[in-house]
Coordinates of C-alpha atoms in Angstrom, one line a residue:
Chain A
X1 CA 22.4 23.6 -11.3
X2 CA 20.3 26.9 -10.3
X3 CA 21.8 30.2 -7.9
X4 CA 19.1 31.7 -6.3
X5 CA 19.0 35.2 -4.4
X6 CA 16.7 34.5 -1.2
X7 CA 17.9 37.4 0.9
X8 CA 14.2 39.5 0.5
X9 CA 12.9 36.2 2.0
X10 CA 14.9 36.7 5.2
X11 CA 12.9 37.8 8.1
X12 CA 15.8 40.2 8.7
X13 CA 16.1 42.5 6.2
X14 CA 19.8 42.7 6.8
X15 CA 20.6 39.1 6.1
X16 CA 21.8 38.0 2.7
X17 CA 20.8 34.5 1.7
X18 CA 22.3 32.8 -1.5
X19 CA 20.7 29.3 -2.5
X20 CA 23.0 27.2 -4.5
X21 CA 21.0 24.1 -5.6
X22 CA 23.2 21.2 -7.6
X23 CA 20.9 19.2 -9.6
X24 CA 17.2 20.3 -10.8
X25 CA 15.8 17.1 -11.6
X26 CA 12.8 15.7 -9.8
X27 CA 13.6 16.3 -6.4
X28 CA 15.6 19.3 -7.1
X29 CA 12.8 21.2 -9.1
X30 CA 10.5 20.2 -6.2
X31 CA 13.1 22.1 -4.0
X32 CA 13.1 24.8 -6.3
X33 CA 9.6 25.3 -6.5
X34 CA 8.9 24.8 -2.8
X35 CA 11.2 27.6 -2.1
X36 CA 8.1 29.5 -4.0
X37 CA 10.3 32.4 -5.4
X38 CA 9.5 35.0 -8.2
X39 CA 11.3 34.1 -11.4
X40 CA 13.7 36.7 -10.7
X41 CA 15.1 35.1 -7.7
X42 CA 16.9 33.3 -9.6
X43 CA 20.2 34.9 -10.7
X44 CA 22.1 32.1 -12.5
X45 CA 21.2 28.9 -14.2
X46 CA 23.7 26.6 -15.6
X47 CA 23.4 22.8 -17.0
X48 CA 26.4 21.4 -15.2
X49 CA 28.6 19.1 -17.4
X50 CA 27.9 15.6 -15.3
X51 CA 30.0 13.7 -17.7
X52 CA 33.1 15.2 -18.1
X53 CA 34.7 15.9 -15.4
X54 CA 37.4 18.3 -15.9
X55 CA 34.8 20.5 -17.3
X56 CA 32.7 20.0 -14.3
X57 CA 35.5 21.5 -12.2
X58 CA 35.6 24.3 -14.1
X59 CA 32.1 25.3 -14.0
X60 CA 31.9 24.5 -10.0
X61 CA 34.9 27.3 -9.7
X62 CA 33.3 29.8 -11.8
X63 CA 30.2 29.0 -9.4
X64 CA 32.1 29.7 -6.5
X65 CA 33.7 32.7 -7.6
X66 CA 30.6 34.0 -8.2
X67 CA 29.1 33.7 -4.5
X68 CA 32.4 34.7 -3.1
X69 CA 31.7 38.1 -5.2
X70 CA 28.5 38.2 -4.0
X71 CA 29.7 38.0 -0.6
X72 CA 32.2 40.1 -1.2
X73 CA 30.2 42.8 -2.6
X74 CA 27.9 42.8 0.2
X75 CA 27.9 45.1 3.1
X76 CA 24.9 43.1 5.2
X77 CA 26.1 41.9 8.8
X78 CA 24.5 38.4 7.8
X79 CA 25.3 36.1 5.3
X80 CA 24.0 32.6 4.4
X81 CA 25.5 30.4 1.8
X82 CA 22.9 27.3 1.1
X83 CA 24.2 24.4 -0.9
X84 CA 21.4 21.6 -1.6
X85 CA 22.8 18.6 -3.6
X86 CA 20.3 16.9 -5.2
X87 CA 22.3 16.2 -8.6
X88 CA 23.5 13.3 -10.0
X89 CA 23.2 10.9 -13.3
X90 CA 23.8 8.2 -11.6
X91 CA 20.3 6.0 -11.4
X92 CA 19.6 3.0 -9.3
X93 CA 21.3 0.7 -11.8
X94 CA 24.4 2.8 -12.3
X95 CA 27.2 1.1 -12.9
X96 CA 30.7 1.5 -10.0
X97 CA 32.6 4.0 -12.7
X98 CA 29.5 6.5 -13.1
X99 CA 29.1 6.4 -9.5
X100 CA 32.7 6.9 -8.8
X101 CA 32.4 10.1 -11.0
X102 CA 29.6 11.2 -9.2
X103 CA 31.9 10.9 -5.7
X104 CA 34.5 12.8 -7.3
X105 CA 31.7 15.5 -8.4
X106 CA 30.7 16.0 -4.6
X107 CA 34.2 15.8 -3.5
X108 CA 35.3 18.8 -5.7
X109 CA 32.3 21.2 -4.5
X110 CA 32.8 20.4 -0.6
X111 CA 36.3 21.2 -1.3
X112 CA 35.4 24.5 -3.1
X113 CA 32.8 25.3 -0.1
X114 CA 35.6 24.7 2.9
X115 CA 37.7 27.3 0.7
X116 CA 35.0 29.8 -0.2
X117 CA 34.6 29.6 3.8
X118 CA 38.0 30.2 4.2
X119 CA 37.6 33.5 2.1
X120 CA 34.4 34.9 3.4
X121 CA 32.8 34.4 6.4
X122 CA 29.2 33.6 6.4
X123 CA 26.9 30.7 7.6
X124 CA 27.7 27.4 5.7
X125 CA 24.6 24.9 5.0
X126 CA 24.9 22.2 3.6
X127 CA 21.8 20.1 2.4
X128 CA 22.1 16.5 0.7
X129 CA 19.7 14.5 -0.5
X130 CA 20.9 10.7 -0.2
X131 CA 18.7 7.4 -0.7
X132 CA 16.6 5.7 1.1
X133 CA 15.9 3.1 -1.3
X134 CA 19.8 2.9 -2.0
X135 CA 20.9 2.4 1.4
X136 CA 17.9 -0.4 2.4
X137 CA 17.3 -2.0 -0.7
X138 CA 15.4 -5.3 0.1
X139 CA 14.9 -4.5 4.1
X140 CA 11.1 -4.2 5.2
X141 CA 9.7 -2.2 7.8
X142 CA 13.4 -0.2 8.3
X143 CA 13.9 1.4 11.7
X144 CA 15.8 3.7 13.7
X145 CA 17.7 0.9 14.5
X146 CA 18.5 -0.8 11.0
X147 CA 21.6 -0.3 9.7
X148 CA 22.2 0.6 6.2
X149 CA 23.0 -2.6 3.7
X150 CA 23.7 -1.0 0.3
X151 CA 23.4 -3.7 -2.2
X152 CA 24.6 -2.1 -5.6
X153 CA 27.3 0.4 -6.5
X154 CA 24.1 3.6 -6.2
X155 CA 23.6 2.4 -2.6
X156 CA 27.2 2.3 -1.7
X157 CA 28.1 5.5 -3.3
X158 CA 25.1 7.3 -1.4
X159 CA 26.2 5.6 1.8
X160 CA 30.2 6.8 0.9
X161 CA 28.8 10.6 0.1
X162 CA 26.9 10.5 3.4
X163 CA 29.9 9.5 5.6
X164 CA 32.3 12.5 3.6
X165 CA 29.7 14.8 3.9
X166 CA 29.3 14.0 7.8
X167 CA 32.6 15.0 8.7
X168 CA 32.5 18.3 7.6
X169 CA 30.1 18.7 10.4
X170 CA 32.1 20.2 12.6
X171 CA 32.8 23.0 10.5
X172 CA 29.7 23.7 8.1
X173 CA 26.0 22.8 9.0
X174 CA 25.0 19.6 7.6
X175 CA 21.2 17.8 6.9
X176 CA 21.5 14.9 5.3
X177 CA 17.8 13.4 3.5
X178 CA 17.0 10.1 3.1
X179 CA 13.7 10.1 0.6
X180 CA 12.2 6.6 -0.2
X181 CA 10.8 6.0 -3.8
X182 CA 10.3 10.0 -5.1
X183 CA 7.6 10.2 -7.8
X184 CA 6.4 13.0 -9.2
X185 CA 6.3 15.4 -12.6
X186 CA 9.5 15.4 -14.8
X187 CA 9.6 16.1 -18.3
X188 CA 12.2 13.8 -19.9
X189 CA 15.0 12.3 -17.3
X190 CA 14.1 9.0 -15.5
X191 CA 10.0 9.2 -15.1
X192 CA 9.7 6.7 -12.4
X193 CA 7.3 3.9 -12.1
X194 CA 4.2 6.0 -11.1
X195 CA 4.4 8.8 -14.0
X196 CA 5.1 5.8 -16.7
X197 CA 2.0 4.3 -15.6
X198 CA 0.1 7.7 -15.9
X199 CA 1.7 8.6 -19.2
X200 CA 1.3 5.1 -21.2
X201 CA -2.2 4.4 -19.8
X202 CA -3.2 7.7 -21.4
X203 CA -2.2 6.8 -24.6
X204 CA -2.6 2.9 -24.3
X205 CA 0.3 2.1 -24.4
X206 CA 2.0 -0.9 -22.6
X207 CA 4.3 -0.4 -19.4
X208 CA 7.3 -3.0 -18.6
X209 CA 7.3 -3.3 -14.8
X210 CA 10.5 -4.5 -13.6
X211 CA 9.8 -6.8 -10.8
X212 CA 6.4 -8.3 -9.4
X213 CA 3.2 -7.1 -8.4
X214 CA 3.8 -8.0 -4.9
X215 CA 6.9 -5.8 -5.0
X216 CA 6.6 -3.4 -1.8
X217 CA 7.4 0.0 -1.9
X218 CA 7.3 3.2 -0.1
X219 CA 6.1 6.0 -2.0
X220 CA 6.5 9.9 -1.5
X221 CA 5.8 12.7 -3.7
X222 CA 8.4 14.8 -4.9
X223 CA 6.0 18.1 -4.1
X224 CA 6.6 16.8 -0.5
X225 CA 10.7 16.3 -0.5
X226 CA 10.6 19.6 -1.9
X227 CA 8.6 20.9 0.8
X228 CA 10.5 19.4 3.5
X229 CA 14.1 20.5 2.5
X230 CA 12.8 23.9 1.6
X231 CA 11.0 24.3 4.9
X232 CA 14.3 23.4 6.5
X233 CA 16.7 26.1 4.2
X234 CA 14.2 28.9 4.6
X235 CA 13.8 28.1 8.4
X236 CA 16.3 30.4 10.2
X237 CA 16.4 28.6 13.4
X238 CA 16.8 24.9 11.9
X239 CA 19.6 23.5 14.2
X240 CA 22.0 21.5 11.2
X241 CA 23.8 19.1 12.8
X242 CA 24.7 16.2 10.5
X243 CA 21.2 15.0 11.4
X244 CA 19.7 12.2 8.9
X245 CA 16.3 12.4 8.3
X246 CA 14.2 9.9 6.5
X247 CA 11.4 11.4 4.4
X248 CA 9.2 8.2 4.2
X249 CA 5.8 7.8 4.1
X250 CA 5.5 5.1 6.3
X251 CA 3.0 2.9 4.2
X252 CA 4.5 0.1 2.4
X253 CA 2.5 0.2 -1.1
X254 CA 2.5 -3.1 -3.9
X255 CA 3.2 -2.7 -7.2
X256 CA -0.3 -4.5 -7.7
X257 CA -1.7 -1.4 -5.6
X258 CA 0.0 1.3 -7.6
X259 CA -1.6 -0.7 -10.6
X260 CA -4.5 -0.7 -10.0
X261 CA -5.0 3.1 -8.2
X262 CA -3.6 4.1 -11.6
X263 CA -6.3 2.1 -13.4
X264 CA -9.1 3.4 -11.0
X265 CA -8.0 7.2 -11.5
X266 CA -7.9 6.8 -15.5
X267 CA -10.5 5.3 -15.3
X268 CA -9.5 2.3 -17.9
X269 CA -7.5 -0.9 -17.8
X270 CA -3.6 -0.3 -18.1
X271 CA -1.4 -2.9 -20.5
X272 CA 1.5 -3.9 -17.9
X273 CA 4.1 -6.3 -18.5
X274 CA 6.1 -7.5 -15.8
X275 CA 9.9 -7.9 -17.0
X276 CA 11.4 -10.4 -15.3
X277 CA 14.8 -10.8 -16.7
X278 CA 16.3 -7.4 -15.2
X279 CA 14.4 -7.6 -11.9
X280 CA 14.2 -4.7 -9.5
X281 CA 11.7 -6.6 -7.4
X282 CA 13.4 -6.6 -3.6
X283 CA 11.0 -4.8 -1.5
X284 CA 11.5 -1.5 0.4
X285 CA 9.5 -0.3 3.2
X286 CA 9.8 2.1 6.1
X287 CA 8.2 2.3 9.7
X288 CA 6.4 4.8 10.2
X289 CA 7.7 5.9 13.4
X290 CA 10.9 7.5 10.8
X291 CA 8.5 9.8 9.6
X292 CA 9.8 13.5 10.4
X293 CA 7.1 15.5 13.1
X294 CA 5.0 17.7 11.1
X295 CA 5.7 16.0 8.1
X296 CA 2.3 14.8 6.3
X297 CA 3.2 13.3 2.9
X298 CA 0.0 13.4 0.5
X299 CA -1.8 10.2 -0.5
X300 CA 0.0 8.0 -3.1
X301 CA -4.2 8.9 -4.8
X302 CA -3.6 12.7 -4.4
X303 CA -0.1 12.5 -5.6
X304 CA -1.3 10.5 -8.8
X305 CA -4.1 13.3 -9.3
X306 CA -1.7 15.6 -9.3
X307 CA 0.7 14.3 -11.6
X308 CA -2.3 13.7 -14.1
X309 CA -3.6 17.5 -13.5
X310 CA -0.6 18.7 -14.6
X311 CA -0.1 16.5 -17.4
X312 CA -3.3 17.4 -18.6
X313 CA -2.5 21.1 -18.2
X314 CA 0.7 20.8 -19.9
X315 CA -1.2 19.1 -23.2
Chain B
X1 CA 17.7 -19.2 11.9
X2 CA 18.8 -16.9 9.4
X3 CA 16.0 -15.5 7.3
X4 CA 12.7 -15.4 9.0
X5 CA 9.4 -14.7 7.3
X6 CA 7.7 -11.8 9.2
X7 CA 4.2 -11.6 10.6
X8 CA 2.1 -8.4 11.0
X9 CA -0.9 -8.5 13.1
X10 CA -4.4 -5.9 12.3
X11 CA -6.7 -5.0 14.8
X12 CA -9.7 -2.8 13.9
X13 CA -10.6 -0.8 17.1
X14 CA -13.7 0.7 17.9
X15 CA -14.6 0.0 21.3
X16 CA -11.7 -2.1 23.2
X17 CA -10.2 0.2 25.7
X18 CA -10.9 -2.4 28.1
X19 CA -9.0 -5.1 26.1
X20 CA -6.2 -3.4 24.4
X21 CA -3.8 -4.0 26.9
X22 CA -4.4 -7.2 27.5
X23 CA -4.0 -8.1 23.8
X24 CA -0.7 -6.1 23.5
X25 CA 0.8 -7.9 26.3
X26 CA -0.3 -11.4 24.6
X27 CA 1.4 -10.5 21.6
X28 CA 4.0 -9.4 23.2
X29 CA 4.3 -12.9 25.1
X30 CA 4.2 -14.6 21.6
X31 CA 6.6 -12.2 20.2
X32 CA 9.5 -13.2 22.9
X33 CA 8.0 -16.7 22.7
X34 CA 8.8 -17.2 18.8
X35 CA 12.0 -15.6 19.4
X36 CA 12.9 -17.4 22.2
X37 CA 12.2 -20.8 20.4
X38 CA 13.9 -20.0 17.4
X39 CA 11.2 -20.2 14.7
X40 CA 11.2 -19.9 11.4
X41 CA 9.2 -16.7 11.8
X42 CA 9.1 -13.1 13.9
X43 CA 6.2 -11.0 15.0
X44 CA 7.2 -7.4 13.2
X45 CA 4.7 -5.3 14.0
X46 CA 0.7 -5.3 15.2
X47 CA -0.8 -2.2 13.3
X48 CA -4.2 -1.2 15.4
X49 CA -6.5 0.8 13.4
X50 CA -8.3 3.6 15.5
X51 CA -12.2 3.3 13.7
X52 CA -13.1 6.5 15.5
X53 CA -13.7 4.4 18.7
X54 CA -16.6 5.7 21.0
X55 CA -14.5 5.1 24.0
X56 CA -10.5 5.9 25.8
X57 CA -9.2 3.4 22.9
X58 CA -6.8 6.0 21.4
X59 CA -5.6 7.0 24.6
X60 CA -4.8 3.7 25.4
X61 CA -3.3 2.8 21.9
X62 CA -0.8 6.2 22.0
X63 CA 0.4 4.9 25.7
X64 CA 0.6 1.1 23.9
X65 CA 2.4 2.4 21.0
X66 CA 5.0 4.5 22.7
X67 CA 5.5 1.4 25.4
X68 CA 6.2 -1.0 22.7
X69 CA 8.0 0.3 19.5
X70 CA 6.2 -2.4 17.4
X71 CA 2.8 -1.3 18.0
X72 CA 1.7 1.2 15.2
X73 CA -1.4 2.7 15.2
X74 CA -3.3 4.2 12.6
X75 CA -6.4 6.4 12.9
X76 CA -9.5 6.4 10.3
X77 CA -11.5 9.9 9.6
X78 CA -14.7 7.9 10.8
X79 CA -16.0 4.9 11.7
X80 CA -16.0 3.3 8.5
X81 CA -16.7 0.0 9.6
X82 CA -14.7 -3.1 11.0
X83 CA -13.9 -4.3 7.2
X84 CA -12.5 -1.2 6.0
X85 CA -10.9 -0.7 9.2
X86 CA -9.1 -4.2 8.6
X87 CA -8.2 -3.3 4.9
X88 CA -7.1 0.1 5.7
X89 CA -4.7 -1.9 8.5
X90 CA -3.6 -4.5 5.8
X91 CA -2.4 -1.6 3.3
X92 CA -0.2 -0.3 6.0
X93 CA 1.2 -3.4 6.7
X94 CA 4.5 -5.3 5.2
X95 CA 4.6 -8.6 6.8
X96 CA 4.7 -12.1 4.8
X97 CA 1.7 -13.0 6.7
X98 CA -0.9 -11.0 8.0
X99 CA -3.3 -12.2 11.1
X100 CA -6.4 -10.3 11.9
X101 CA -7.5 -10.5 15.3
X102 CA -10.6 -9.0 17.0
X103 CA -10.1 -6.1 19.4
X104 CA -11.9 -7.9 22.6
X105 CA -9.8 -11.1 23.3
X106 CA -12.2 -13.3 21.4
X107 CA -9.3 -14.4 19.2
X108 CA -6.4 -15.4 21.3
X109 CA -2.9 -14.5 19.6
X110 CA -1.5 -18.1 21.2
X111 CA -3.1 -19.6 18.6
X112 CA -1.5 -17.6 15.5
X113 CA 1.1 -20.5 15.5
X114 CA -1.5 -23.2 15.0
X115 CA -2.7 -21.1 11.7
X116 CA 0.8 -20.6 10.5
X117 CA 1.1 -24.5 11.3
X118 CA -1.8 -25.2 8.9
X119 CA -0.9 -22.9 6.5
X120 CA 3.0 -24.2 6.2
X121 CA 1.8 -27.8 6.1
X122 CA -1.2 -27.7 4.0
X123 CA 0.8 -24.9 1.9
X124 CA -2.7 -22.7 2.4
X125 CA -2.6 -18.8 1.7
X126 CA -5.5 -18.3 4.0
X127 CA -6.4 -20.1 6.7
X128 CA -9.5 -19.2 8.9
X129 CA -10.0 -19.9 12.8
X130 CA -13.0 -22.0 13.3
X131 CA -14.5 -22.2 16.6
X132 CA -14.6 -25.4 18.5
X133 CA -18.1 -24.4 20.1
X134 CA -20.6 -21.8 19.8
X135 CA -18.5 -18.1 20.2
X136 CA -21.3 -16.3 22.0
X137 CA -22.8 -18.5 24.2
X138 CA -26.1 -18.1 22.5
X139 CA -27.5 -20.7 20.6
X140 CA -30.1 -18.7 18.3
X141 CA -27.4 -16.2 17.1
X142 CA -24.6 -19.0 16.4
X143 CA -27.3 -20.8 14.7
X144 CA -28.3 -18.2 12.8
X145 CA -25.2 -16.7 11.8
X146 CA -24.2 -20.6 10.6
X147 CA -27.6 -20.9 8.7
X148 CA -27.0 -17.3 7.1
X149 CA -23.3 -18.5 5.5
X150 CA -24.5 -21.6 4.5
X151 CA -27.4 -20.6 2.9
X152 CA -24.8 -17.9 0.8
X153 CA -22.3 -20.5 0.4
X154 CA -25.6 -22.6 -1.7
X155 CA -26.5 -19.3 -3.5
X156 CA -23.5 -18.7 -4.7
X157 CA -21.6 -21.9 -5.1
X158 CA -18.5 -20.3 -3.0
X159 CA -17.5 -23.1 -0.8
X160 CA -15.2 -21.2 1.3
X161 CA -18.2 -18.9 2.7
X162 CA -19.0 -21.0 5.9
X163 CA -15.3 -21.0 7.0
X164 CA -15.2 -17.1 6.8
X165 CA -13.8 -15.6 10.1
X166 CA -12.7 -12.7 11.5
X167 CA -9.7 -14.2 13.2
X168 CA -7.7 -15.5 9.9
X169 CA -4.0 -15.6 8.4
X170 CA -3.7 -14.3 5.2
X171 CA 0.0 -14.3 3.0
X172 CA 0.9 -11.2 2.7
X173 CA 0.5 -11.0 -0.9
X174 CA -2.9 -11.9 -1.4
X175 CA -4.0 -9.6 1.6
X176 CA -2.7 -6.7 0.2
X177 CA -3.9 -7.5 -3.3
X178 CA -7.3 -8.4 -2.1
X179 CA -7.6 -5.3 0.4
X180 CA -6.3 -2.9 -2.1
X181 CA -9.3 -4.2 -5.0
X182 CA -12.0 -3.8 -2.6
X183 CA -14.6 -0.7 -2.7
X184 CA -17.1 0.0 -0.1
X185 CA -19.1 -2.6 -0.9
X186 CA -17.0 -5.1 -1.7
X187 CA -16.8 -8.2 1.0
X188 CA -13.2 -8.4 2.1
X189 CA -13.2 -12.2 2.4
X190 CA -15.0 -12.5 -0.6
X191 CA -12.4 -10.6 -2.6
X192 CA -9.7 -12.8 -1.0
X193 CA -11.9 -15.9 -2.8
X194 CA -10.9 -14.0 -6.3
X195 CA -7.2 -14.3 -5.5
X196 CA -6.8 -18.0 -3.7
X197 CA -8.7 -20.8 -3.7
X198 CA -6.0 -22.5 -1.1
X199 CA -8.4 -21.7 1.9
X200 CA -7.6 -24.3 5.5
X201 CA -9.4 -23.9 8.7
X202 CA -7.9 -24.7 12.1
X203 CA -10.8 -25.5 14.8
X204 CA -9.7 -23.4 17.4
X205 CA -11.9 -23.0 21.3
X206 CA -13.2 -19.2 20.7
X207 CA -15.4 -17.2 23.2
X208 CA -16.6 -13.9 23.0
X209 CA -15.9 -12.6 26.5
X210 CA -18.1 -9.3 25.9
X211 CA -20.7 -10.6 25.2
X212 CA -20.6 -13.3 27.5
X213 CA -20.1 -10.8 30.1
X214 CA -22.1 -7.8 29.0
X215 CA -24.6 -9.2 26.6
X216 CA -23.0 -6.4 24.2
X217 CA -21.5 -7.5 20.9
X218 CA -20.3 -5.0 18.0
X219 CA -22.4 -7.2 16.1
X220 CA -26.3 -7.1 15.9
X221 CA -29.0 -8.8 13.6
X222 CA -29.0 -5.8 11.5
X223 CA -25.0 -5.7 10.7
X224 CA -25.2 -9.6 10.3
X225 CA -27.8 -9.2 7.7
X226 CA -25.8 -6.0 6.4
X227 CA -22.9 -8.3 5.8
X228 CA -25.0 -11.2 4.0
X229 CA -26.3 -8.2 1.6
X230 CA -22.6 -7.4 0.7
X231 CA -21.4 -10.6 0.6
X232 CA -24.3 -11.4 -2.3
X233 CA -23.5 -8.3 -3.7
X234 CA -19.3 -8.8 -4.2
X235 CA -20.2 -12.7 -5.4
X236 CA -21.1 -13.6 -8.6
X237 CA -24.5 -15.4 -7.4
X238 CA -24.9 -18.7 -9.7
X239 CA -27.9 -18.8 -8.8
X240 CA -28.9 -16.6 -11.4
X241 CA -27.7 -19.3 -14.0
X242 CA -30.6 -21.9 -12.8
X243 CA -32.9 -19.1 -13.3
X244 CA -31.9 -18.4 -16.4
X245 CA -32.4 -22.2 -17.4
X246 CA -35.5 -22.3 -15.6
X247 CA -36.7 -19.2 -18.0
X248 CA -35.8 -21.2 -20.7
X249 CA -37.3 -24.6 -20.0
X250 CA -40.6 -22.3 -19.5
X251 CA -40.2 -21.6 -23.1
X252 CA -39.6 -24.9 -24.4
X253 CA -42.4 -26.1 -22.2
X254 CA -44.7 -23.7 -23.3
X255 CA -43.8 -23.8 -27.3
X256 CA -44.7 -27.7 -26.8
X257 CA -47.7 -27.9 -25.0
X258 CA -49.0 -25.0 -27.3
X259 CA -47.9 -26.9 -30.5
X260 CA -49.5 -30.2 -28.8
X261 CA -52.7 -28.2 -28.8
X262 CA -52.6 -27.1 -31.8
X263 CA -52.9 -30.1 -33.2
X264 CA -55.7 -31.7 -30.4
X265 CA -57.9 -28.6 -31.3
X266 CA -57.6 -29.7 -35.3
X267 CA -58.4 -32.6 -34.8
X268 CA -61.2 -32.4 -32.0
X269 CA -62.6 -28.9 -32.8
X270 CA -65.4 -29.0 -30.7
X271 CA -63.5 -30.6 -27.4
X272 CA -62.6 -27.1 -25.7
X273 CA -66.2 -25.6 -24.1
X274 CA -64.0 -22.3 -22.9
X275 CA -62.1 -20.9 -25.6
X276 CA -59.2 -18.4 -25.3
X277 CA -58.4 -20.0 -21.9
X278 CA -55.4 -22.4 -23.1
X279 CA -54.0 -19.8 -25.3
X280 CA -53.9 -17.4 -22.6
X281 CA -52.2 -19.3 -20.2
X282 CA -49.9 -20.5 -23.1
X283 CA -48.9 -16.5 -23.7
X284 CA -48.7 -15.8 -20.5
X285 CA -46.1 -19.0 -19.7
X286 CA -44.2 -17.8 -23.3
X287 CA -43.6 -14.1 -22.1
X288 CA -43.4 -15.1 -17.9
X289 CA -40.1 -17.6 -19.4
X290 CA -38.9 -15.2 -21.8
X291 CA -38.8 -12.6 -19.0
X292 CA -36.7 -14.8 -16.9
X293 CA -34.4 -15.3 -19.4
X294 CA -34.0 -12.4 -20.8
X295 CA -34.0 -10.7 -16.9
X296 CA -31.2 -13.5 -15.6
X297 CA -29.0 -12.6 -19.0
X298 CA -28.6 -9.1 -18.4
X299 CA -28.2 -9.6 -14.8
X300 CA -25.4 -12.0 -15.9
X301 CA -23.9 -8.9 -17.7
X302 CA -24.1 -6.2 -14.8
X303 CA -22.9 -8.7 -12.1
X304 CA -19.7 -9.4 -14.4
X305 CA -19.4 -5.2 -14.7
X306 CA -20.2 -4.9 -11.2
X307 CA -17.2 -7.7 -10.3
X308 CA -15.0 -6.0 -12.5
X309 CA -15.5 -2.2 -11.0
X310 CA -14.8 -4.0 -7.4
X311 CA -11.4 -5.5 -8.9
X312 CA -11.9 -8.9 -9.8
X313 CA -8.3 -9.9 -11.3
X314 CA -8.2 -11.5 -14.5
X315 CA -5.3 -13.4 -13.2
X316 CA -2.8 -13.1 -10.2
X317 CA 0.8 -14.5 -9.9
X318 CA 2.2 -15.4 -6.3
X319 CA 5.5 -16.9 -5.0
X320 CA 5.4 -19.5 -2.1
X321 CA 9.2 -20.1 -2.3
X322 CA 9.9 -17.8 0.6
X323 CA 7.8 -20.8 2.8
X324 CA 10.1 -23.3 1.8
X325 CA 12.3 -22.5 5.3
X326 CA 8.8 -23.3 7.5
X327 CA 7.7 -26.2 5.9
X328 CA 10.7 -27.6 6.2
X329 CA 10.8 -26.6 10.2
X330 CA 7.2 -28.4 10.5
X331 CA 7.8 -31.1 8.5
X332 CA 11.0 -32.1 10.4
X333 CA 8.7 -31.7 13.5
X334 CA 5.8 -33.8 12.4

């Protein structure tokens, strides 16, 4: 979790803008980077106790107390609080228990935000990172008319969280984002297929793929997701009306294509093993009509080259 | 019908402004017709690849995309040619089956169902449309095309080459796999044959209205020759092995003749008046044969490397189980 003071980025000198990012994993980090803040802008950083409910609540209350004190000590006329929820330990294969605990975390956060709103007047905005993959697993060519159909607890969690947040739209400005399969650079945590293929390819290690070569996915880079969300956070004029935005490339890509592209970029054959016992092979693609206006995602090749570049510079 | 197979169409566009609306309307007709007849498949998307069109195609496509939500347009940054545009379209669609169509109504969408039926009944992965009669109404041109295809089929030992046609139905997984391994010099249909041998063909009435009406066509002799060149580059030219064999036999014949001549000369020392000619011929034959053999071996290595670069796979796994419903549907009908 990070608290950022972005007041000086505001177009008006008299505005105060505090941003809280819950979850600085692949997407959260990308949002943070895209805000393009100098290091001093981050005024508070705390690893949240996601697996410990009571400790998490205590930490949450500290965060909101801190925000309250900031708002109380500020003399500026216009104050903004943006809360970004890109959080969670629950991955795609999370159990119902893990999902329930994560749902409780979000509920606590929302409650704290509501009580803060009662105590200090400011413009409150909530940015929620959902998961298109979780909501539309197994569906191809998803369009505006396709209804969510979660197949596993993780998808159900995301749907319920979206509904819970949407109920707040009368009091708080809400933005819900549904990114497709996100890939990018991250140290530790869940690497994802593309980073794993590149990392293993570089050292000649075998990669296990849970699914088949024909599986279709819609890949979008974390950088693109971060840029899209950060742009909305920093924009003063964006109307947050509870609208759901898909962050998708609109281009179906087979796992076979990903493997070939990685081989092409690395200039060598990859050792790949298709794991059929724990399959995650359902297709998931999106119609290009869902791509938000002005959102131009980088091609998979560019995204992979960027990961490779970062990997090389880190070594 | 519960789960329908999805069908996508891909059309590269270069100068089709006059034909595109009619093509989309025909696609719309079959789309509605399939739904009405409760067929086991549905047309989910039609992708048009604007390959830097030279006429008003981009405006027509924009209007069509806003009118029909299943019409999608992607635009190439420059004119890459028909095959690369087709590949770009294939890599942007997600159908279980993909049909590639020309822009100029040469390929009537009404026949897509025939291609599908053939694929399901014969368990094919690719079905090419074969013209019942000369497409262009110009016998010489059509004969030339047939001759080139047959010649290349003989040269490369790829029996599918005479079937190649831009009106084709391809299983989605095969199409996408082949499309993603293609480099700029790979002939798409040759790449398809790296992934499957289950290739069928259906005879269909096909006419090239643009060529017949205006005498203009997207193809000319040079383009046809360029296609032939790319086909050879993408193929493993098995004729090289024949050349290697010729070289080997020349060497064997040369050694045999040389030995016989040597023995003959031992017994008849004064029989030959023009001394040196026999040895010169023998040496020429020997090194000629050796050059042929070694060149063929080097070319064989080179072919292997080129095919590897072009992405010829070691293996490819396919799942045809989703066809079951459609196969049952057509078996019941027939």
